[in-house]
Structure formats: C-alpha cells, structure tokens
PDB file of C-alpha atoms in Angstrom:
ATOM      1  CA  UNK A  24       0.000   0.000   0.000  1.00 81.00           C
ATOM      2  CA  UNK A  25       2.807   2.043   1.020  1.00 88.00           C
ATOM      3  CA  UNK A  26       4.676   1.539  -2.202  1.00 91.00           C
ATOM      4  CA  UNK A  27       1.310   1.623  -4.115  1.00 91.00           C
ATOM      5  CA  UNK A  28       1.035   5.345  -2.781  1.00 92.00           C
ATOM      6  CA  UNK A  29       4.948   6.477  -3.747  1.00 93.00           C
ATOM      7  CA  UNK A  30       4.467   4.591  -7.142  1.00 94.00           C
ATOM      8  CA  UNK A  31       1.431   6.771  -7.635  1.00 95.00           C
ATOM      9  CA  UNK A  32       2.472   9.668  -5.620  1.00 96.00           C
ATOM     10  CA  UNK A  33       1.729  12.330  -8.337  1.00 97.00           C
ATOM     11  CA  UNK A  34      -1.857  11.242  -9.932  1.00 97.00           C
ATOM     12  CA  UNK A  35      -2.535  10.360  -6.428  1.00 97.00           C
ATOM     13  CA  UNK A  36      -2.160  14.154  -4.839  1.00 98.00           C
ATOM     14  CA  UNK A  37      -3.701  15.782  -7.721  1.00 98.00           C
ATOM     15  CA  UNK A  38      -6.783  13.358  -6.853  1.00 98.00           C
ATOM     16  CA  UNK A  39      -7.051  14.657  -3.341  1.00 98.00           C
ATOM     17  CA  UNK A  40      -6.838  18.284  -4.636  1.00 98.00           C
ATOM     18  CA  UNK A  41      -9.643  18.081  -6.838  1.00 98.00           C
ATOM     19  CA  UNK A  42     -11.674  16.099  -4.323  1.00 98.00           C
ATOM     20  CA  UNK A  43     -11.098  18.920  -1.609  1.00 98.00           C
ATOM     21  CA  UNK A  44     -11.738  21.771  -4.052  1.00 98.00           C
ATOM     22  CA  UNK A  45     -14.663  20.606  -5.166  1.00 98.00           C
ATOM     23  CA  UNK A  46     -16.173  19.549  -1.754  1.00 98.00           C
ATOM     24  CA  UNK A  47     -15.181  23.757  -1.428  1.00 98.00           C
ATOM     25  CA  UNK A  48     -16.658  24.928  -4.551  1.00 98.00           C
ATOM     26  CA  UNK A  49     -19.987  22.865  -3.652  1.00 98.00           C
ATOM     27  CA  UNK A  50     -20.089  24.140   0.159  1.00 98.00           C
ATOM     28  CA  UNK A  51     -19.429  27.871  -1.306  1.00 98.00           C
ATOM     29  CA  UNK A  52     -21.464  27.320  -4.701  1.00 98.00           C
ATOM     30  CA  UNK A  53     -24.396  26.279  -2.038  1.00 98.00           C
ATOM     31  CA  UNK A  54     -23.919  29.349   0.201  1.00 98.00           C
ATOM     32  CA  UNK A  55     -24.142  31.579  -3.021  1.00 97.00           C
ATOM     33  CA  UNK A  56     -26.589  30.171  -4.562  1.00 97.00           C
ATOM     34  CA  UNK A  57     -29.030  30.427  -1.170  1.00 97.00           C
ATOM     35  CA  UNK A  58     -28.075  33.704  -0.691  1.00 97.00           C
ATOM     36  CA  UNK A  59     -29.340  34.850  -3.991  1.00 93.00           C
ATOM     37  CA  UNK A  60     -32.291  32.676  -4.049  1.00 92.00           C
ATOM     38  CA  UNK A  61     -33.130  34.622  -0.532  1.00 95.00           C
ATOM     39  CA  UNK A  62     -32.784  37.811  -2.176  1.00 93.00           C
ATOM     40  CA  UNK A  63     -35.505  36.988  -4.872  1.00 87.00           C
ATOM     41  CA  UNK A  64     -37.718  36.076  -2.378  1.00 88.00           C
ATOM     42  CA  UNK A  65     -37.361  32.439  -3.179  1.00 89.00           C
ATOM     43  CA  UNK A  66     -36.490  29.417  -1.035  1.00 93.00           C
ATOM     44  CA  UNK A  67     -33.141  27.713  -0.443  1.00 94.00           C
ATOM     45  CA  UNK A  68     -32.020  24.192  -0.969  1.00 97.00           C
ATOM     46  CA  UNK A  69     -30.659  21.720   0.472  1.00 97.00           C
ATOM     47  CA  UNK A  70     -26.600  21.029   0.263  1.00 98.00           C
ATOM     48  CA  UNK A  71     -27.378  17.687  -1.584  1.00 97.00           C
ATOM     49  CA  UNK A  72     -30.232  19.154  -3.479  1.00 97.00           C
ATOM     50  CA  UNK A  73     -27.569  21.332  -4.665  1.00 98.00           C
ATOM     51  CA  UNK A  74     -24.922  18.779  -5.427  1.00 98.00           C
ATOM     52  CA  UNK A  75     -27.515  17.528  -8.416  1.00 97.00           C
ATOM     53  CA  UNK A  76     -28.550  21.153  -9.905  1.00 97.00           C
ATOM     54  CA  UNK A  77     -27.440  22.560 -12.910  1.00 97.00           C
ATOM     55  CA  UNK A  78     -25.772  25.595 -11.046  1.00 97.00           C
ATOM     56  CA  UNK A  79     -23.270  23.248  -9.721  1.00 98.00           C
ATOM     57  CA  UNK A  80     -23.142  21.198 -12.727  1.00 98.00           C
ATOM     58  CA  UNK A  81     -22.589  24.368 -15.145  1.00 97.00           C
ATOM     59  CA  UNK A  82     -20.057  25.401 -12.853  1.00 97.00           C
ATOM     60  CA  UNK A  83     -18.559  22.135 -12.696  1.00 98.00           C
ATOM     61  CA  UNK A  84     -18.334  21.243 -16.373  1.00 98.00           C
ATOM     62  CA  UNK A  85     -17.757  24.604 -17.836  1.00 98.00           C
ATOM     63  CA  UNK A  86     -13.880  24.665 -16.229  1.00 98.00           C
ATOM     64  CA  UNK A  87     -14.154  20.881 -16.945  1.00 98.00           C
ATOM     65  CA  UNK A  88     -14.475  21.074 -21.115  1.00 98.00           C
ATOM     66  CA  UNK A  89     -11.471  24.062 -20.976  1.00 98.00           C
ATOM     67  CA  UNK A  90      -8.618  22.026 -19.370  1.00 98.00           C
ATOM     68  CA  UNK A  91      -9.323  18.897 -21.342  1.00 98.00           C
ATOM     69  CA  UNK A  92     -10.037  21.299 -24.760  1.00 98.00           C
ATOM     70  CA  UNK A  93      -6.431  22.374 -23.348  1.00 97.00           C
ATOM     71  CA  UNK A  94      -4.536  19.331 -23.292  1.00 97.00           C
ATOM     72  CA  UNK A  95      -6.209  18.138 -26.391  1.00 98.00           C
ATOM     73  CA  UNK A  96      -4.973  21.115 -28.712  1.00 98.00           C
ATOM     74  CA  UNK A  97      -1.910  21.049 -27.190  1.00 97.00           C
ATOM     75  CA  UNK A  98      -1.280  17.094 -27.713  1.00 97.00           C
ATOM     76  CA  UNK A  99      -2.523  17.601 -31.051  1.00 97.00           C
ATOM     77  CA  UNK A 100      -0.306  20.821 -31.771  1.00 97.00           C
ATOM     78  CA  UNK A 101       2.587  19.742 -30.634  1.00 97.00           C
ATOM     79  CA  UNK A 102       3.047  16.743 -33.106  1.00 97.00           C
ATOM     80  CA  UNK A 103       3.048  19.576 -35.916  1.00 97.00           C
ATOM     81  CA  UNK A 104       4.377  22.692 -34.518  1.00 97.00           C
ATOM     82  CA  UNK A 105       7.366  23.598 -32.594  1.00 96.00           C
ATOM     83  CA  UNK A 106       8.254  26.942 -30.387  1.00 97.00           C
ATOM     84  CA  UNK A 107      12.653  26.401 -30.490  1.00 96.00           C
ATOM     85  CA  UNK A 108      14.000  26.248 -26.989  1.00 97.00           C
ATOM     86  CA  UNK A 109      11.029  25.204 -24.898  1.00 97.00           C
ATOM     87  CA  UNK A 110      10.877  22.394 -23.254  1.00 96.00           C
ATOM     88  CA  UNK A 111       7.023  21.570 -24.579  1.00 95.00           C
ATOM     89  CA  UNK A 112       8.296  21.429 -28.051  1.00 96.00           C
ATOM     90  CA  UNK A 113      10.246  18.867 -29.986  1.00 94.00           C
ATOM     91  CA  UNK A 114      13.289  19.768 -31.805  1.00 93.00           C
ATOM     92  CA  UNK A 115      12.409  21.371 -35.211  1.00 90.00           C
ATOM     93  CA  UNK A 116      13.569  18.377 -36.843  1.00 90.00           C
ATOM     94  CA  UNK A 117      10.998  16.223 -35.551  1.00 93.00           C
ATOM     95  CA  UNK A 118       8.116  17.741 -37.205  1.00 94.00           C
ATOM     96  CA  UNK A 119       5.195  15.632 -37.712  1.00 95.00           C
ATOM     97  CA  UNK A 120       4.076  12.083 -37.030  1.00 95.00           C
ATOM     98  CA  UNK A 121       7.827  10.547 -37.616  1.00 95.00           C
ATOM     99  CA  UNK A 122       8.743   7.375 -38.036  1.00 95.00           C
ATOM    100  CA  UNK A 123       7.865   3.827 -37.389  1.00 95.00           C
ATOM    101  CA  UNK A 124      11.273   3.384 -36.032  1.00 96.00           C
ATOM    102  CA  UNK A 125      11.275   6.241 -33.597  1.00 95.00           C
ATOM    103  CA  UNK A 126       8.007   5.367 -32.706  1.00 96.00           C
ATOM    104  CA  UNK A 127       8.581   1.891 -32.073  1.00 97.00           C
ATOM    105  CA  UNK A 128       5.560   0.140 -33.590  1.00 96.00           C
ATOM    106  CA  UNK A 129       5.442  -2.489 -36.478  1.00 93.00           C
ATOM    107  CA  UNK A 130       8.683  -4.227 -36.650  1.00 94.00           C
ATOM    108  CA  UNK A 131       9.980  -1.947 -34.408  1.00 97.00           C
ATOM    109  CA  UNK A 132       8.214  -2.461 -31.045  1.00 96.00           C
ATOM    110  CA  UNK A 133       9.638  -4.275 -28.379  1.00 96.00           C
ATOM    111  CA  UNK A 134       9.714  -7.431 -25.942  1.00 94.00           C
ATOM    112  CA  UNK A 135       7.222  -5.157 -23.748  1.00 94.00           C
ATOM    113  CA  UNK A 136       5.363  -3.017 -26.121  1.00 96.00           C
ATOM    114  CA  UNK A 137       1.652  -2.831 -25.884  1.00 96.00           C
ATOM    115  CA  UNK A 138      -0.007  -5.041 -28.346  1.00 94.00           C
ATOM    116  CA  UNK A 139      -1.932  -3.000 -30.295  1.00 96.00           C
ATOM    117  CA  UNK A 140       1.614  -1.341 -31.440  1.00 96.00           C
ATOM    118  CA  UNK A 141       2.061  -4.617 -32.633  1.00 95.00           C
ATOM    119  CA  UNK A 142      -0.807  -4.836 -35.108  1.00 94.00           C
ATOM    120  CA  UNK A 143      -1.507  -3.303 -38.602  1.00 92.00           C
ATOM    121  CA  UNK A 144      -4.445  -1.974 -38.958  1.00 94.00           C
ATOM    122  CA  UNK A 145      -7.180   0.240 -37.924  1.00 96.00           C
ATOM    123  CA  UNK A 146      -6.523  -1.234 -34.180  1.00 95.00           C
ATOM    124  CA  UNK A 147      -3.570   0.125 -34.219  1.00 96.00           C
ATOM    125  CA  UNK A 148      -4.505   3.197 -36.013  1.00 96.00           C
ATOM    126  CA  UNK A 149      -6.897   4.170 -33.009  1.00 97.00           C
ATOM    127  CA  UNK A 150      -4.107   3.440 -30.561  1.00 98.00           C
ATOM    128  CA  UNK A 151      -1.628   5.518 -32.351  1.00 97.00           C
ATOM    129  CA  UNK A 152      -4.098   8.579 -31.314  1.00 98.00           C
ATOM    130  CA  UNK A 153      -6.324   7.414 -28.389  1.00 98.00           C
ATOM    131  CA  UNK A 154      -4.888  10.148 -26.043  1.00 98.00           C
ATOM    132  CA  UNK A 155      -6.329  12.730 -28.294  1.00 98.00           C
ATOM    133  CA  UNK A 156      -9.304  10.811 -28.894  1.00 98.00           C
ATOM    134  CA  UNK A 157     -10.484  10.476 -25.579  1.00 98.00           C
ATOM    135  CA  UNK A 158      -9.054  13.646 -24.327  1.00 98.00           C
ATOM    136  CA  UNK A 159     -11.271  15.389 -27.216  1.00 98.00           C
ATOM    137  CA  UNK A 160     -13.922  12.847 -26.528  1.00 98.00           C
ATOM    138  CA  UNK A 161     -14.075  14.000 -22.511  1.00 98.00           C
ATOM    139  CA  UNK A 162     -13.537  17.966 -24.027  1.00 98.00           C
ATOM    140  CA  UNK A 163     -17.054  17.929 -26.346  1.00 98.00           C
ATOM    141  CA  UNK A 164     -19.126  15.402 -23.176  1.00 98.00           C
ATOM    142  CA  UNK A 165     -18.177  18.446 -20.854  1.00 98.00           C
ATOM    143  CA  UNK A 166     -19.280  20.886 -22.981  1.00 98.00           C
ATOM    144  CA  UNK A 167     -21.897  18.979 -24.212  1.00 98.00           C
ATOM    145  CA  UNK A 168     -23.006  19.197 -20.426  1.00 98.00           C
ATOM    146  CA  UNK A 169     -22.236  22.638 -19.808  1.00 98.00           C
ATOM    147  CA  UNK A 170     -24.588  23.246 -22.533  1.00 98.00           C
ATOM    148  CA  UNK A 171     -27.465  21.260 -21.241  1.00 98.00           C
ATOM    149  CA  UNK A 172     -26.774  22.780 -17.607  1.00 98.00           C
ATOM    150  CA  UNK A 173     -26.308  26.366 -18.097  1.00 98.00           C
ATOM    151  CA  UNK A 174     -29.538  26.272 -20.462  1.00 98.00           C
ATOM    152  CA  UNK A 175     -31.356  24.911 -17.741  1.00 97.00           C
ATOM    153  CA  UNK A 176     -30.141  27.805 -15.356  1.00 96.00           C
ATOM    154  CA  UNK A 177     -30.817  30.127 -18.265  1.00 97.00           C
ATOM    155  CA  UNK A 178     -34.205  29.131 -18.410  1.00 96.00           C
ATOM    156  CA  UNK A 179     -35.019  29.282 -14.375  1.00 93.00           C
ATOM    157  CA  UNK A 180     -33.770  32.700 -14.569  1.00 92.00           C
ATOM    158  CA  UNK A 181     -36.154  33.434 -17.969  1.00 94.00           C
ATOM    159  CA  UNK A 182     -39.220  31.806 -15.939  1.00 93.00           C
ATOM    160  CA  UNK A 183     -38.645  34.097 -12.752  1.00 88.00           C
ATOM    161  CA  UNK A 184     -37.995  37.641 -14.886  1.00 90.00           C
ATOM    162  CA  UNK A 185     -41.353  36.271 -16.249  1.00 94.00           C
ATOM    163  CA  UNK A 186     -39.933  36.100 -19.898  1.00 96.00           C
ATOM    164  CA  UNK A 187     -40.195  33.156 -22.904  1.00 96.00           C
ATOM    165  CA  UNK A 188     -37.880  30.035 -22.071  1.00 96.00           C
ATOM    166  CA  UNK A 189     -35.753  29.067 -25.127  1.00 97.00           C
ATOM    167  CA  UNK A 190     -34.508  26.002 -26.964  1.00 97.00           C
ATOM    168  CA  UNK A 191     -31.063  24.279 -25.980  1.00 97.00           C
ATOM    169  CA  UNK A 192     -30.305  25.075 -29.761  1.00 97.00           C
ATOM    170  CA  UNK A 193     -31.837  28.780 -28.743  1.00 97.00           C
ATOM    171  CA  UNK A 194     -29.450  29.042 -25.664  1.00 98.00           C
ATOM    172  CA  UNK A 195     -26.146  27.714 -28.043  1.00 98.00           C
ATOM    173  CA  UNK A 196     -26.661  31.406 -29.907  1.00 97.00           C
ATOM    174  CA  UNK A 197     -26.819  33.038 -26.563  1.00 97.00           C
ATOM    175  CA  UNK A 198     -24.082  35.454 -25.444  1.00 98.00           C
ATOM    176  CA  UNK A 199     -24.169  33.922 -21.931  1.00 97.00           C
ATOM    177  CA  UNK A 200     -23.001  30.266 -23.295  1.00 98.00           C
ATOM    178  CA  UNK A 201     -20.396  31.837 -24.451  1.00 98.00           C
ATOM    179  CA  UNK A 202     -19.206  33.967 -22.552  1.00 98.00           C
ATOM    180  CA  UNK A 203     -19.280  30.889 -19.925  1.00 97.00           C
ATOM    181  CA  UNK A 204     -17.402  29.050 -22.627  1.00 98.00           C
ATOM    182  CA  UNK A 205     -15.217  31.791 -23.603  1.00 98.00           C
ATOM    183  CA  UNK A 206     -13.808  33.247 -20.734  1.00 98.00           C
ATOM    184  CA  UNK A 207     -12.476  30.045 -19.696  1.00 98.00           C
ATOM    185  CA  UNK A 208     -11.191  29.155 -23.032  1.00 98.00           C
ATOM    186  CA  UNK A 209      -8.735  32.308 -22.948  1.00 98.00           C
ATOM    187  CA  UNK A 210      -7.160  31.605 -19.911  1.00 97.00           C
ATOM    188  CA  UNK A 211      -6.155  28.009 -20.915  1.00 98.00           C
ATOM    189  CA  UNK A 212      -4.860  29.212 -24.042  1.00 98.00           C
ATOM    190  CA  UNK A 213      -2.569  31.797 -22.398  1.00 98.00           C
ATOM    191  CA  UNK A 214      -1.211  29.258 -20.127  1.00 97.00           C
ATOM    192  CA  UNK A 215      -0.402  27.085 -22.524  1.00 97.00           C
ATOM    193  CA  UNK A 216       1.744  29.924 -24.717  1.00 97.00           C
ATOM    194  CA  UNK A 217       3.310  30.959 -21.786  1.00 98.00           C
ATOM    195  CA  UNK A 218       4.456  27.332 -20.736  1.00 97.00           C
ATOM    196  CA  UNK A 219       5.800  27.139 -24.002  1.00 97.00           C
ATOM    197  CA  UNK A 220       7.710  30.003 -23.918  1.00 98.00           C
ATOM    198  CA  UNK A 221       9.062  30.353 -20.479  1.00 98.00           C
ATOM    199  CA  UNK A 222      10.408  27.364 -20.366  1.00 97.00           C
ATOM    200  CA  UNK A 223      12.909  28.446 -23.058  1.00 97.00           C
ATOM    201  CA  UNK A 224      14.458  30.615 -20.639  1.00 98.00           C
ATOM    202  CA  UNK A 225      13.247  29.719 -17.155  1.00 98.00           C
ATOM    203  CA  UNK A 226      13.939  26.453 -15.198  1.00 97.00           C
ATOM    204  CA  UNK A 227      12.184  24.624 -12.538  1.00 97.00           C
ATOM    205  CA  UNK A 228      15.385  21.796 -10.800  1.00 97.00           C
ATOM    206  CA  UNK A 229      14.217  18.394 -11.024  1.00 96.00           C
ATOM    207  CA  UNK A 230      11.117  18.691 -12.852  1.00 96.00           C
ATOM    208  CA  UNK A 231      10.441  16.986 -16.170  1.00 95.00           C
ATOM    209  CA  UNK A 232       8.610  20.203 -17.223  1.00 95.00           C
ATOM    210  CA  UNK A 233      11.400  22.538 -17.188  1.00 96.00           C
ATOM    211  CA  UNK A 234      15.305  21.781 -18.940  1.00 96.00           C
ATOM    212  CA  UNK A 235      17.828  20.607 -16.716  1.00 96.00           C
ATOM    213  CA  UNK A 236      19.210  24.186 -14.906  1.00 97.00           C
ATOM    214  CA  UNK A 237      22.276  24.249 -17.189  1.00 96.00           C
ATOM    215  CA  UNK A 238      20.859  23.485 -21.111  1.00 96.00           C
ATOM    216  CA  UNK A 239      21.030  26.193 -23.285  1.00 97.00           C
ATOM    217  CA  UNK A 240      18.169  28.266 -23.911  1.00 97.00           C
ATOM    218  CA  UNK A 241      18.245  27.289 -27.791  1.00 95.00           C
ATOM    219  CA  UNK A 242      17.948  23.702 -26.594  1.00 95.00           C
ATOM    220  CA  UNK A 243      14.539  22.024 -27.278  1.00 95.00           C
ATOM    221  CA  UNK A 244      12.750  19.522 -26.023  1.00 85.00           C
ATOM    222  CA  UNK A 245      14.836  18.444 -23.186  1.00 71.00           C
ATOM    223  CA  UNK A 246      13.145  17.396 -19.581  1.00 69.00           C
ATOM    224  CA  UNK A 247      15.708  17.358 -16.955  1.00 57.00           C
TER     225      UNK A 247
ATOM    226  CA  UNK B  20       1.351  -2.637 -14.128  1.00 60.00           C
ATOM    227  CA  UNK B  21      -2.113  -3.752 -12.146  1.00 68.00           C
ATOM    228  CA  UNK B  22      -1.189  -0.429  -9.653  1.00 76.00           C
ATOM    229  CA  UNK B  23      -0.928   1.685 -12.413  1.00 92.00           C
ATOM    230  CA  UNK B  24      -3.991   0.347 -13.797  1.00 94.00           C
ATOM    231  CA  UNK B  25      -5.722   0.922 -10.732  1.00 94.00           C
ATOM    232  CA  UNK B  26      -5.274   4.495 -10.809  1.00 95.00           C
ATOM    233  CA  UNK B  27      -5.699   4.874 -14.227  1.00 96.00           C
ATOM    234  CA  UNK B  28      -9.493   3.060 -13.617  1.00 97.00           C
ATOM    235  CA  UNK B  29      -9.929   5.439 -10.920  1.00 97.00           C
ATOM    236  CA  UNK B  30      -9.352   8.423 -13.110  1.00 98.00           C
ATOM    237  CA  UNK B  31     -11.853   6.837 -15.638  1.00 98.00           C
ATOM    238  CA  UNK B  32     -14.466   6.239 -13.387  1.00 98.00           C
ATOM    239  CA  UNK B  33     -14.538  10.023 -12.168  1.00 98.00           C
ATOM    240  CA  UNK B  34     -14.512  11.497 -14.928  1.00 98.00           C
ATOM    241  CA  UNK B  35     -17.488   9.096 -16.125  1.00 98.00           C
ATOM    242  CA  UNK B  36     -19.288   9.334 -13.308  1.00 98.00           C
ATOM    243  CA  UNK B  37     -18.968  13.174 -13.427  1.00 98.00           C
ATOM    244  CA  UNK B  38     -19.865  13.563 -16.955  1.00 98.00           C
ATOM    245  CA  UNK B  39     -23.152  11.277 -17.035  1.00 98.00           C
ATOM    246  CA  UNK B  40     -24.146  12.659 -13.776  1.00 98.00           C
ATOM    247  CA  UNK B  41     -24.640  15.811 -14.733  1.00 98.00           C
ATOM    248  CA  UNK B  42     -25.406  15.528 -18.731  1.00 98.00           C
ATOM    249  CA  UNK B  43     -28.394  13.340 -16.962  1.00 97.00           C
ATOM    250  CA  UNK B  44     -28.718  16.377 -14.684  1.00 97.00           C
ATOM    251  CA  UNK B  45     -28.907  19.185 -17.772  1.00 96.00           C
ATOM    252  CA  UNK B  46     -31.383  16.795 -19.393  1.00 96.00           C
ATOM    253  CA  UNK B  47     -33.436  15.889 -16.416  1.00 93.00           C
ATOM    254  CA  UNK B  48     -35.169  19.404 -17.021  1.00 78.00           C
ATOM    255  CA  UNK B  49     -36.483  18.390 -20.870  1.00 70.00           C
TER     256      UNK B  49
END
C-alpha cells in the first residue's frame, strides 16, 4: 500500500486536490446560490439538493471542457508545430508524425510493447491517437453538459424575470453560453503559450517540465 | 502494471461518473 502510494504519488495528490476543491466549490457554490435565491424572495435548498442542480453542474463542467479542450490542442499541436528552446516542443527536426522506427511500432516495437503497437491496422490506427481521442472525446461530453446545464439555469432565470424560455439550440446562440465558454477558453490558451515560452528561458530543478538548470536556452525539447 | 492500472481506472471512473451525472442532470429538465 505504502509503495502503491509512492508509485502513484503524483496522480494520487492531484486526486485529493480536486476532491477537496470541489467539496469547497460545492459548500461555497451552495452558500451563493441560497443567498441569492433569498434575495428573490425564493427558497433555499438543500446542500445535496444542490450537489444535483445545474448551477453546480454548469459550474462544474464549464472549467471541466477548458482544461481537457487544453490538453487536447496542445497534444494535437505539438506533433506539428514547434516553439525552439522550450521544453514543450520537440526539436524542429521532428516535425510531424515521424517514423515507425522512432516510434517503435510495427517491426519496431519491443519485448514489452503494448499489443496494439504490434498490429496493422485500424486497431492500431486508433491506438496511435487514443490520447487525443479520448481527451477530445471527454472535451465535447463536458461541454456537451455545460450546454445542457447552463440552459437549464438560463431558463429558471427566464421563468422568474417572467420572460419566454428558449430552446437548448436557442441558448447555443446566446451570449451567456459563451461567454461561460469563452472566458475560460482564454485563460487556458494563455497558459499554454506561456508554458511554451518560459520554459525556453526559465527552469524549474528536477522537474520533467522545465530543462535541466544548465541546457542552453536554444535547446529544445529536453526534460531534466 | 495492475497499480498503475488501478489508478488509471480510478481516473476513468470520475470522470465518467462526473460527466453522465450531470449531462443526466442538464437533461433531467427536458
């Protein structure tokens, strides 16, 4: 159990960080949410009434869809673009999908490889890109849900201004999807770009996302 | 490999059981 924990040390902590915040968001999201349904006159809910509304689900999902939308663009750009010096980038040279060789499937895989390197094929096709297909797959669910939540929110808020509800399609051309979707977009993007780019010139000791302290800032691609 | 596999089911399984939980929640309201 002991070595279970080291060996898993890092998914492990970042597990029991999102637990705790989001125990936090949904004690705070609850609190909020009273408080403005007391100011409307209305009632409050419960704190496991709450845990199943679309305010915390919107909430929930809409930060959900921009980090995997994130890693997803950012898996997918990095096979084809480069930014020289950063450790997030390949060498220039490596542009692309490269080879079989380098890549180790086919012929080329190895005593432990995973099978489906093995194959030829559409199996191995799918394999070849299944981190961008589910990560893209677990981006469009979440904002598939954010959708479906928000609207619902949208059209509590309609019912109690006393105006028309409107279709989910109706709520996609809506300014407050997104500017739900939006402003969370933006922020990922940055922090992506800026990863890229300090890490040509900054350095973190020890960890695989920064260069080892002494590699030359023209040096790409090179965890330390 | 069955530790790592253990984390990488728990992983799956949140993110699944978020997802459908509230997608089901959004569409409750139809």
């Amino acid at each position: 159990m002991r070595l279970w924990a080291r060996n898993n040390s890092l998914s492990l902590v970042f597990l029991v960080l999102f637990i705790a915040a989001l125990v936090g968001q949904s004690i705070a999201g609850q609190r909020a949410f009273n408080e403005q349904q007391l100011q409307h006159g209305g009632e409050g809910i419960s704190y496991t009434r709450y845990l199943v509304s679309s305010h915390f689900g919107s909430a929930v999902l809409e930060n959900w869809q921009s980090e995997y939308l994130q890693f997803a663009l950012f898996i997918v750009a990095t096979v084809w673009l480069i930014q020289r010096g950063s450790n997030e980038s390949k060498p220039p040279g490596d542009v692309g999908r490269e080879s079989d060789r380098k890549q180790l499937v086919g012929p080329h895989t190895q005593r432990n490889s995973p099978s489906w390197a093995r194959v030829e094929g559409l199996g191995r096709r799918l394999y070849e890109n299944s981190l961008i297909i589910v990560m893209a797959t677990i981006f469009l669910a979440a904002w598939f849900g954010q959708s479906v939540t928000a609207w619902t929110e949208y059209n509590a808020e309609q019912q109690e201004h006393g105006a028309a509800s409107v279709s989910w399609l109706g709520y996609l051309d809506r300014p407050d999807f997104w500017e739900k979707t939006l402003q969370n977009w933006q922020s990922e993007f940055l922090a992506v770009g800026t990863m890229a780019v300090f890490t040509i010139y900054l350095r973190q000791r020890g960890s695989p996302e920064s260069k080892p302290v002494g590699a030359p800032h023209d040096q790409t691609g090179t965890s330390g | 490999v069955t530790q790592m596999r253990t984390m990488f089911a728990i992983y799956v399984v949140v993110i699944a059981v978020g997802l459908v939980v509230y997608i089901t929640v959004g569409l409750a309201h139809l």
